[in-house]
Tab-separated table of C-alpha atoms in Angstrom:
chain	number	residue	atom	x	y	z
A	1	MET	CA	138.235	87.546	93.394
A	2	MET	CA	137.391	84.737	89.703
A	3	SER	CA	136.918	85.404	88.322
A	4	SER	CA	133.730	84.157	85.656
A	5	ARG	CA	134.516	81.000	84.866
A	6	ARG	CA	134.471	78.986	81.941
A	7	PRO	CA	131.064	76.387	81.552
A	8	SER	CA	131.598	72.872	82.876
A	9	GLY	CA	129.558	70.182	80.991
A	10	ILE	CA	125.747	69.812	79.280
A	11	ARG	CA	123.220	73.123	79.487
A	12	GLY	CA	119.574	72.497	79.939
A	13	SER	CA	117.277	70.928	81.697
A	14	ASP	CA	114.852	69.281	79.407
A	15	ARG	CA	115.378	66.613	79.846
A	16	ARG	CA	115.146	64.559	76.526
A	17	GLY	CA	117.003	66.301	74.970
A	18	SER	CA	119.423	64.208	72.712
A	19	GLY	CA	122.219	66.182	73.214
A	20	ALA	CA	124.414	64.582	70.389
A	21	GLN	CA	127.240	62.375	70.811
A	22	SER	CA	130.142	65.669	69.594
A	23	ARG	CA	128.842	67.753	72.133
A	24	ARG	CA	129.962	65.942	74.851
A	25	PRO	CA	132.781	67.433	76.789
A	26	SER	CA	136.827	65.893	76.818
A	27	ILE	CA	139.580	66.876	76.955
A	28	ASP	CA	143.212	66.409	75.475
A	29	PRO	CA	144.412	63.492	76.622
A	30	SER	CA	147.990	64.660	76.908
A	31	ARG	CA	147.038	66.681	79.347
A	32	LEU	CA	146.112	64.333	81.768
A	33	VAL	CA	148.564	63.829	83.760
A	34	PRO	CA	149.943	61.412	86.058
A	35	MET	CA	149.541	62.408	89.603
A	36	ASP	CA	153.351	62.378	90.359
A	37	LYS	CA	154.334	64.386	87.401
A	38	VAL	CA	152.297	66.859	88.973
A	39	THR	CA	153.304	70.382	90.843
A	40	HIS	CA	151.834	71.959	93.801
A	41	VAL	CA	148.887	74.626	92.386
A	42	GLY	CA	151.037	77.437	92.825
A	43	GLY	CA	150.467	80.227	95.531
A	44	SER	CA	150.507	81.268	98.871
A	45	ASP	CA	146.776	81.465	100.319
A	46	ASP	CA	144.488	79.306	101.863
A	47	PHE	CA	142.585	76.775	99.928
A	48	ASN	CA	139.997	75.489	102.200
A	49	VAL	CA	137.795	72.263	101.731
A	50	VAL	CA	134.899	70.832	103.993
A	51	PHE	CA	134.851	66.687	103.529
A	52	ILE	CA	131.591	65.164	103.683
A	53	GLY	CA	131.948	62.571	104.790
A	54	ALA	CA	134.719	60.366	106.399
A	55	GLY	CA	134.785	56.907	104.916
A	56	ASN	CA	136.273	53.911	102.529
A	57	ILE	CA	135.303	57.435	99.553
A	58	MET	CA	136.753	60.315	101.745
A	59	PHE	CA	140.156	58.923	103.005
A	60	GLY	CA	141.002	54.813	100.835
A	61	SER	CA	140.172	51.210	101.922
A	62	GLU	CA	141.816	48.231	100.880
A	63	GLU	CA	138.990	47.500	98.251
A	64	GLY	CA	139.775	49.940	96.108
A	65	PRO	CA	142.225	52.746	94.691
A	66	TRP	CA	139.251	55.468	95.718
A	67	ASN	CA	140.996	57.836	98.821
A	68	HIS	CA	139.425	62.313	97.543
A	69	SER	CA	141.519	63.256	100.174
A	70	PHE	CA	144.495	62.124	98.728
A	71	ARG	CA	144.104	63.731	95.878
A	72	PHE	CA	143.449	66.825	97.158
A	73	GLU	CA	146.642	67.009	99.025
A	74	HIS	CA	148.940	66.507	95.975
A	75	LYS	CA	146.825	68.889	93.832
A	76	LEU	CA	147.318	71.594	96.905
A	77	GLY	CA	150.282	70.734	98.601
A	78	ARG	CA	150.607	73.239	101.862
A	79	ARG	CA	147.686	75.433	101.055
A	80	LEU	CA	145.320	72.731	101.766
A	81	LYS	CA	143.491	73.433	104.463
A	82	VAL	CA	140.545	71.105	105.572
A	83	VAL	CA	138.147	73.208	107.914
A	84	ALA	CA	135.974	70.886	108.297
A	85	LEU	CA	135.143	66.839	108.766
A	86	VAL	CA	131.528	66.276	108.916
A	87	ASP	CA	130.477	63.173	109.702
A	88	PRO	CA	127.540	61.926	112.043
A	89	ALA	CA	129.699	59.125	113.034
A	90	ILE	CA	133.115	61.294	115.338
A	91	GLU	CA	134.539	59.034	116.163
A	92	ARG	CA	135.378	57.376	113.073
A	93	ALA	CA	135.908	60.764	111.873
A	94	THR	CA	138.209	61.611	114.806
A	95	ALA	CA	140.211	58.662	114.412
A	96	VAL	CA	140.653	59.017	110.201
A	97	LEU	CA	141.876	62.683	111.344
A	98	GLN	CA	144.151	61.832	114.140
A	99	LYS	CA	146.064	59.955	111.264
A	100	LYS	CA	146.567	62.442	109.070
A	101	CYS	CA	147.534	64.665	112.151
A	102	ASP	CA	150.445	61.973	112.735
A	103	SER	CA	151.707	62.178	108.947
A	104	PHE	CA	153.219	64.578	107.271
A	105	VAL	CA	150.212	66.110	105.255
A	106	VAL	CA	149.786	67.545	108.796
A	107	SER	CA	149.238	70.906	107.461
A	108	ALA	CA	145.517	70.363	106.372
A	109	TYR	CA	144.634	68.641	109.112
A	110	GLN	CA	145.765	70.109	112.456
A	111	ASP	CA	142.915	72.874	112.806
A	112	THR	CA	140.356	70.525	111.018
A	113	ARG	CA	137.125	70.275	113.506
A	114	VAL	CA	134.766	67.492	113.513
A	115	PHE	CA	130.747	68.073	112.917
A	116	LYS	CA	128.319	65.447	113.492
A	117	THR	CA	125.871	67.851	111.047
A	118	PHE	CA	126.691	70.164	108.020
A	119	GLU	CA	124.135	73.102	110.031
A	120	ASP	CA	126.426	72.275	113.039
A	121	PHE	CA	128.974	73.421	110.942
A	122	VAL	CA	127.737	76.652	109.929
A	123	ARG	CA	126.096	77.286	112.695
A	124	ASN	CA	129.817	77.254	114.081
A	125	MET	CA	131.610	78.630	111.202
A	126	SER	CA	133.844	81.264	111.515
A	127	PRO	CA	134.783	83.671	108.243
A	128	ARG	CA	137.977	82.774	108.037
A	129	ASP	CA	136.155	79.270	107.728
A	130	ARG	CA	134.762	80.113	104.564
A	131	PRO	CA	135.511	77.515	102.116
A	132	ARG	CA	136.255	77.339	98.211
A	133	ALA	CA	134.902	73.851	98.346
A	134	ILE	CA	133.281	71.236	99.915
A	135	ILE	CA	132.932	67.631	98.827
A	136	VAL	CA	130.057	64.812	99.438
A	137	GLY	CA	131.618	61.654	99.742
A	138	SER	CA	128.967	60.514	102.326
A	139	PRO	CA	126.144	57.909	101.477
A	140	PRO	CA	124.197	58.994	98.003
A	141	MET	CA	121.428	57.736	100.777
A	142	PHE	CA	121.604	60.919	102.142
A	143	ARG	CA	121.205	63.617	98.842
A	144	GLY	CA	120.151	64.264	95.051
A	145	SER	CA	116.957	64.818	97.520
A	146	THR	CA	114.653	67.578	98.125
A	147	GLN	CA	113.894	66.004	102.029
A	148	PRO	CA	114.602	67.341	104.770
A	149	GLY	CA	117.940	65.019	106.476
A	150	ARG	CA	118.995	64.062	102.349
A	151	ASP	CA	119.129	67.178	100.986
A	152	ILE	CA	122.827	68.466	101.505
A	153	GLU	CA	123.103	70.043	98.075
A	154	LEU	CA	120.407	72.515	99.041
A	155	GLN	CA	121.720	73.547	102.226
A	156	ILE	CA	124.870	73.754	100.291
A	157	LEU	CA	124.448	76.316	98.078
A	158	LYS	CA	121.550	78.288	100.678
A	159	HIS	CA	124.479	78.365	103.019
A	160	PHE	CA	127.151	78.784	100.437
A	161	PRO	CA	126.322	80.419	97.346
A	162	GLY	CA	129.239	80.376	94.491
A	163	VAL	CA	131.686	77.910	97.032
A	164	ALA	CA	131.909	74.725	94.303
A	165	ILE	CA	130.680	71.709	95.341
A	166	PHE	CA	132.696	67.902	93.672
A	167	ILE	CA	129.675	64.962	94.634
A	168	GLU	CA	130.692	61.523	94.285
A	169	LYS	CA	127.843	59.176	92.024
A	170	PRO	CA	125.614	57.909	92.159
A	171	ILE	CA	123.988	61.215	92.814
A	172	ALA	CA	120.774	59.278	94.743
A	173	THR	CA	120.238	56.067	96.283
A	174	GLY	CA	116.747	57.162	96.851
A	175	PRO	CA	112.543	55.678	95.436
A	176	GLU	CA	112.239	55.977	91.789
A	177	GLU	CA	110.037	59.136	92.207
A	178	GLU	CA	111.901	60.801	93.386
A	179	ILE	CA	113.893	61.493	90.279
A	180	ASP	CA	112.278	64.275	89.212
A	181	GLU	CA	113.580	65.957	92.785
A	182	ALA	CA	117.181	65.076	91.217
A	183	PHE	CA	116.302	67.118	88.590
A	184	LYS	CA	115.206	70.070	89.915
A	185	ILE	CA	118.110	70.985	91.678
A	186	ALA	CA	120.430	69.832	88.923
A	187	LYS	CA	118.728	72.910	86.976
A	188	MET	CA	118.820	74.798	90.537
A	189	ILE	CA	122.969	74.126	90.636
A	190	ASP	CA	122.869	75.370	86.647
A	191	ASP	CA	121.318	78.283	87.814
A	192	SER	CA	123.212	79.182	90.669
A	193	ASN	CA	125.637	78.712	88.048
A	194	THR	CA	127.832	77.554	90.577
A	195	ILE	CA	131.188	74.362	90.070
A	196	CYS	CA	130.315	71.262	90.270
A	197	SER	CA	131.633	67.453	89.306
A	198	VAL	CA	130.103	64.239	89.734
A	199	GLY	CA	132.355	61.633	90.108
A	200	TYR	CA	131.735	59.692	87.547
A	201	MET	CA	136.498	59.789	87.242
A	202	LEU	CA	135.896	56.922	83.506
A	203	ARG	CA	135.437	59.601	81.616
A	204	TYR	CA	138.954	61.166	83.098
A	205	LEU	CA	141.094	58.266	82.394
A	206	LYS	CA	143.652	58.572	79.681
A	207	ALA	CA	141.997	55.603	77.508
A	208	VAL	CA	138.723	57.515	77.793
A	209	GLN	CA	139.201	60.096	76.172
A	210	MET	CA	141.565	58.743	73.524
A	211	MET	CA	138.786	56.971	72.736
A	212	LYS	CA	136.692	60.305	71.939
A	213	GLN	CA	139.609	61.676	70.306
A	214	ILE	CA	140.057	59.090	67.984
A	215	ILE	CA	136.101	59.016	67.316
A	216	ASN	CA	135.788	63.088	67.014
A	217	ASP	CA	138.597	63.310	64.508
A	218	ASN	CA	137.983	60.950	62.403
A	219	GLY	CA	133.805	62.307	62.460
A	220	LEU	CA	132.637	58.513	63.382
A	221	THR	CA	129.378	57.834	65.151
A	222	VAL	CA	128.631	55.197	67.401
A	223	MET	CA	126.833	52.110	65.556
A	224	SER	CA	126.685	50.376	69.258
A	225	THR	CA	128.355	50.367	73.592
A	226	ILE	CA	128.430	46.648	74.752
A	227	ALA	CA	129.640	46.961	78.799
A	228	ARG	CA	130.273	44.475	81.420
A	229	TYR	CA	130.879	43.842	84.967
A	230	ALA	CA	131.675	41.812	86.826
A	231	CYS	CA	132.410	42.116	90.075
A	232	ALA	CA	134.314	39.804	92.596
A	233	TYR	CA	131.805	39.858	95.543
A	234	GLU	CA	133.562	37.974	97.419
A	235	SER	CA	135.403	41.050	98.686
A	236	ILE	CA	132.557	42.946	99.117
A	237	ALA	CA	131.678	42.448	103.084
A	238	LYS	CA	129.541	45.809	103.218
A	239	PRO	CA	125.898	44.735	104.478
A	240	ASP	CA	124.275	47.547	102.625
A	241	TRP	CA	125.179	46.797	98.824
A	242	TRP	CA	123.368	42.867	99.261
A	243	ASP	CA	120.817	45.190	100.349
A	244	LYS	CA	118.578	47.105	97.778
A	245	SER	CA	116.353	48.758	100.139
A	246	LYS	CA	120.148	50.832	101.270
A	247	SER	CA	122.303	50.474	98.379
A	248	ALA	CA	119.705	50.407	95.219
A	249	GLY	CA	120.707	47.214	93.850
A	250	PRO	CA	124.581	46.848	92.021
A	251	ILE	CA	123.295	48.967	88.814
A	252	ILE	CA	122.771	51.551	90.765
A	253	GLU	CA	125.488	51.131	93.146
A	254	GLN	CA	127.957	49.580	90.841
A	255	GLY	CA	126.993	50.028	87.261
A	256	THR	CA	126.582	53.258	87.483
A	257	HIS	CA	129.840	53.647	85.950
A	258	PHE	CA	129.320	51.977	82.409
A	259	CYS	CA	125.987	52.666	82.410
A	260	ASP	CA	127.245	56.772	82.532
A	261	LEU	CA	130.826	55.888	80.299
A	262	SER	CA	127.743	54.380	77.472
A	263	ARG	CA	126.209	57.016	77.911
A	264	TYR	CA	129.146	59.316	77.132
A	265	PHE	CA	128.984	58.284	74.321
A	266	GLY	CA	126.011	57.134	72.652
A	267	GLY	CA	124.695	59.727	73.477
A	268	GLU	CA	121.151	59.796	75.172
A	269	VAL	CA	119.030	56.432	75.736
A	270	ASP	CA	115.494	57.051	74.837
A	271	ILE	CA	114.364	55.209	78.257
A	272	ALA	CA	111.194	53.627	76.907
A	273	THR	CA	113.408	50.774	74.823
A	274	VAL	CA	114.952	49.578	78.092
A	275	GLN	CA	114.823	46.248	78.043
A	276	ALA	CA	116.243	44.163	80.922
A	277	HIS	CA	116.427	40.229	82.633
A	278	SER	CA	117.975	39.648	85.940
A	279	LEU	CA	119.109	36.277	88.036
A	280	GLU	CA	117.942	36.123	91.347
A	281	TRP	CA	119.038	34.223	94.411
A	282	ASP	CA	116.530	31.633	94.978
A	283	GLU	CA	117.380	31.087	91.053
A	284	ASN	CA	119.599	27.411	90.807
A	285	ALA	CA	122.377	30.058	88.574
A	286	GLY	CA	122.086	32.511	91.635
A	287	HIS	CA	123.443	29.953	94.946
A	288	LEU	CA	126.671	32.115	96.103
A	289	SER	CA	129.461	29.985	97.506
A	290	ARG	CA	131.437	32.533	99.195
A	291	ILE	CA	129.114	35.440	100.427
A	292	ARG	CA	130.576	37.354	104.034
A	293	VAL	CA	127.356	38.994	104.590
A	294	ASP	CA	124.797	36.795	106.098
A	295	GLU	CA	122.154	37.263	103.397
A	296	SER	CA	119.091	35.294	105.537
A	297	LYS	CA	119.527	38.755	107.799
A	298	ILE	CA	118.093	40.635	104.334
A	299	LEU	CA	114.461	39.882	103.697
A	300	PRO	CA	114.018	37.938	100.841
A	301	GLU	CA	112.321	40.799	98.782
A	302	ASN	CA	115.909	43.461	99.173
A	303	ARG	CA	118.582	40.564	98.096
A	304	VAL	CA	120.458	41.644	94.762
A	305	PRO	CA	120.266	40.055	91.431
A	306	ARG	CA	123.030	37.947	90.320
A	307	VAL	CA	123.138	38.735	86.991
A	308	THR	CA	121.496	41.895	85.213
A	309	ALA	CA	121.537	41.704	81.533
A	310	ALA	CA	120.335	44.899	79.763
A	311	VAL	CA	119.920	47.044	76.272
A	312	TRP	CA	118.015	49.369	74.860
A	313	LYS	CA	118.367	51.954	71.617
A	314	TYR	CA	119.989	55.340	71.650
A	315	ASP	CA	117.850	58.457	70.431
A	316	SER	CA	120.956	57.986	67.569
A	317	GLY	CA	119.718	55.428	66.703
A	318	ALA	CA	121.965	53.576	68.041
A	319	VAL	CA	122.102	50.606	70.248
A	320	GLY	CA	124.144	49.780	73.417
A	321	SER	CA	123.892	46.709	76.601
A	322	PHE	CA	125.016	46.071	79.615
A	323	THR	CA	125.677	43.596	81.486
A	324	HIS	CA	126.321	43.368	84.947
A	325	VAL	CA	127.634	39.891	87.061
A	326	VAL	CA	128.134	38.797	90.754
A	327	ALA	CA	130.075	35.732	90.705
A	328	LEU	CA	134.033	36.266	90.449
A	329	GLN	CA	136.014	35.644	93.789
A	330	GLY	CA	138.953	36.667	94.711
A	331	HIS	CA	139.747	40.664	94.725
A	332	ASP	CA	140.576	41.539	91.908
A	333	TYR	CA	137.034	42.543	88.927
A	334	SER	CA	136.562	41.976	85.732
A	335	CYS	CA	135.593	44.296	83.185
A	336	GLU	CA	135.081	45.654	79.845
A	337	PHE	CA	133.803	48.828	77.794
A	338	GLU	CA	133.358	48.300	73.722
A	339	ILE	CA	132.315	50.823	70.863
A	340	TYR	CA	131.872	50.538	67.578
A	341	ALA	CA	131.051	52.505	64.206
A	342	ASP	CA	131.893	52.380	60.503
A	343	GLY	CA	135.613	50.824	59.833
A	344	TYR	CA	136.411	51.217	64.119
A	345	SER	CA	136.055	48.934	66.893
A	346	LEU	CA	137.382	50.212	70.557
A	347	LYS	CA	137.833	47.875	73.377
A	348	LEU	CA	138.418	49.491	76.342
A	349	VAL	CA	139.375	46.405	79.163
A	350	ASN	CA	140.375	46.337	82.815
A	351	PRO	CA	139.418	50.577	83.376
A	352	TYR	CA	139.462	49.965	87.180
A	353	VAL	CA	143.261	49.153	87.979
A	354	SER	CA	145.681	49.087	84.795
A	355	PRO	CA	143.821	50.002	81.572
A	356	VAL	CA	144.108	49.031	78.133
A	357	LEU	CA	142.873	49.993	74.921
A	358	TYR	CA	142.553	47.927	71.078
A	359	ILE	CA	141.994	49.768	68.260
A	360	ARG	CA	141.017	48.409	65.009
A	361	LYS	CA	140.644	50.955	62.030
A	362	PRO	CA	139.877	50.379	58.199
A	363	GLY	CA	142.818	49.451	56.609
A	364	ASP	CA	144.450	46.817	59.452
A	365	ASP	CA	142.081	43.593	60.939
A	366	ASN	CA	144.730	43.919	63.320
A	367	GLU	CA	144.624	45.366	66.850
A	368	THR	CA	146.828	48.135	68.006
A	369	THR	CA	147.322	47.355	71.910
A	370	MET	CA	147.262	50.379	74.126
A	371	ARG	CA	148.320	50.801	77.996
A	372	PHE	CA	148.133	53.378	79.989
A	373	GLY	CA	149.479	51.708	83.896
A	374	ASP	CA	149.601	55.028	85.285
A	375	ASP	CA	146.586	57.102	84.414
A	376	ASP	CA	144.094	57.909	87.682
A	377	PRO	CA	141.895	58.931	86.749
A	378	PHE	CA	140.435	60.152	90.041
A	379	PHE	CA	143.436	62.364	89.626
A	380	SER	CA	142.342	64.304	87.019
A	381	GLU	CA	138.711	65.025	87.992
A	382	VAL	CA	139.624	66.087	91.290
A	383	SER	CA	143.571	68.113	88.941
A	384	ASN	CA	140.657	69.475	86.552
A	385	LEU	CA	137.952	70.754	89.381
A	386	ILE	CA	140.814	72.771	90.817
A	387	ASP	CA	141.806	74.126	88.022
A	388	ILE	CA	138.636	75.308	87.134
A	389	ILE	CA	137.904	76.917	90.773
A	390	GLU	CA	141.101	78.826	89.910
A	391	ASP	CA	140.263	79.475	86.898
A	392	ILE	CA	144.167	78.958	86.050
A	393	GLU	CA	144.578	78.008	82.690
A	394	GLU	CA	144.346	81.181	79.975
A	395	ASP	CA	143.139	78.035	77.000
A	396	PRO	CA	139.123	77.531	77.709
A	397	GLU	CA	139.658	73.557	76.725
A	398	ALA	CA	142.216	72.546	79.186
A	399	SER	CA	140.084	71.569	81.949
A	400	GLN	CA	135.879	70.215	81.152
A	401	ILE	CA	134.501	69.152	83.895
A	402	LEU	CA	133.806	65.876	82.297
A	403	SER	CA	129.984	65.429	83.891
A	404	SER	CA	127.671	67.929	85.852
A	405	TYR	CA	125.448	67.367	87.855
A	406	GLU	CA	122.163	67.670	85.567
A	407	ASP	CA	124.497	64.424	83.449
A	408	ALA	CA	124.926	62.332	85.998
A	409	VAL	CA	121.101	62.690	86.953
A	410	ARG	CA	120.367	61.176	83.507
A	411	THR	CA	123.010	57.746	83.927
A	412	TYR	CA	120.522	57.947	87.469
A	413	GLU	CA	116.989	57.460	85.570
A	414	PHE	CA	118.937	55.537	83.394
A	415	THR	CA	120.289	52.965	85.804
A	416	TRP	CA	116.932	52.902	87.301
A	417	ALA	CA	114.754	52.131	83.760
A	418	ILE	CA	117.223	49.166	83.883
A	419	ARG	CA	116.700	48.117	87.402
A	420	LYS	CA	112.810	48.685	86.867
A	421	ALA	CA	112.583	46.858	84.105
A	422	SER	CA	113.967	43.865	85.115
A	423	GLU	CA	112.184	43.426	88.142
A	424	GLN	CA	109.058	44.008	85.570
A	425	SER	CA	110.700	40.984	83.611
A	426	ARG	CA	111.478	38.636	86.691
A	427	ALA	CA	107.276	39.505	87.736
A	428	ALA	CA	105.732	38.593	84.119
A	429	LYS	CA	108.110	35.394	84.569
A	430	LEU	CA	106.606	35.193	87.651
A	431	LYS	CA	103.043	36.147	86.967
A	432	ALA	CA	103.319	33.234	83.373
A	433	SER	CA	105.156	30.285	85.847
A	434	LYS	CA	101.825	30.835	88.629
A	435	GLU	CA	99.754	30.567	85.943
A	436	ALA	CA	100.420	27.548	83.955
A	437	ALA	CA	100.445	26.304	87.335
A	438	ALA	CA	97.271	26.760	88.135
A	439	ALA	CA	96.016	25.798	84.474
């Protein structure tokens, strides 16, 4: 029997609460150990898991380091039993399952059954297949809502009360009007005391927790956050990504990680202060020469912006900014995140691949450089989740969920505010141009 669990993240359902930065959960960076230095969780009992989604997030791809199944295999070892793989693309699910069964992790997958829908699994599940964790890696347009067919969280709460949930980010990509539904889901998860973690893995970077430690140990108040994200668009071959009606656009689908980091350090955003501008596909500077999809098949109004630049105020009075750029070719992205406080600057570079942290502090104008080449935040978030489910840590501060569902909804609301502000700015410019031409 699992003992009563520890609090996991920010509580409270007031969606406009400021949430002082000192209250944001953090982990001692010395506890974030590389995957190859960690031994499997002890015990002989099976740890049943359900995977929802058989795509790249769950099983990996050449486009990036994500691969949740790989991290669960390393954390749980032979205890891992994937009792079900749910995906409407049965052939794809069967194919990835066969690859696993042909490898050294066959014990985790040899009895896995494939189901087209979650409802099919519920109807056909035997008592011994009851999961201890459900991992949701299906596309975000199928979650984060109370609407039938897009309400996987509610279905899990209904059929498996008390079972831990991991949900990939963003929590949804539905219409802006449904944000309130996501807050309702957050409250239901919170009220049910369900362990729930959302995949904002950059919070689990050792470098990020080092930044958090510096701020907390020195009693600093963040004055400004500056984020920049330049993607290598040539490597993005997924048509849905280029269609705002399906992916909700690059700020919501991709830039969400840096918007979340901004909130993690700056505190809650005063949504009313968000301002943004965009460079669009039909402007002279917005032409891209190496897009791998046929953009002509996407309605003009649904094509993604090439640049989105936003500024805002935090409830604390601090100022934040974020620029997302669709400009680089090749494969590697270019990403940086900076924090300024009295006497300090903390700059995180290349967080997705090989994080480097540059630190300037009082008394020395030179920056100190810290490199974190062997860090794996994907593993750290899975490792912390399992430790909390198992309740194996004696120290209540040792393992914490750094992104609760409610926290993730606030980030989702913030990204929508940036997209909406940029679209309003563009509409105002077009209207002014039309009026000037008619004058």
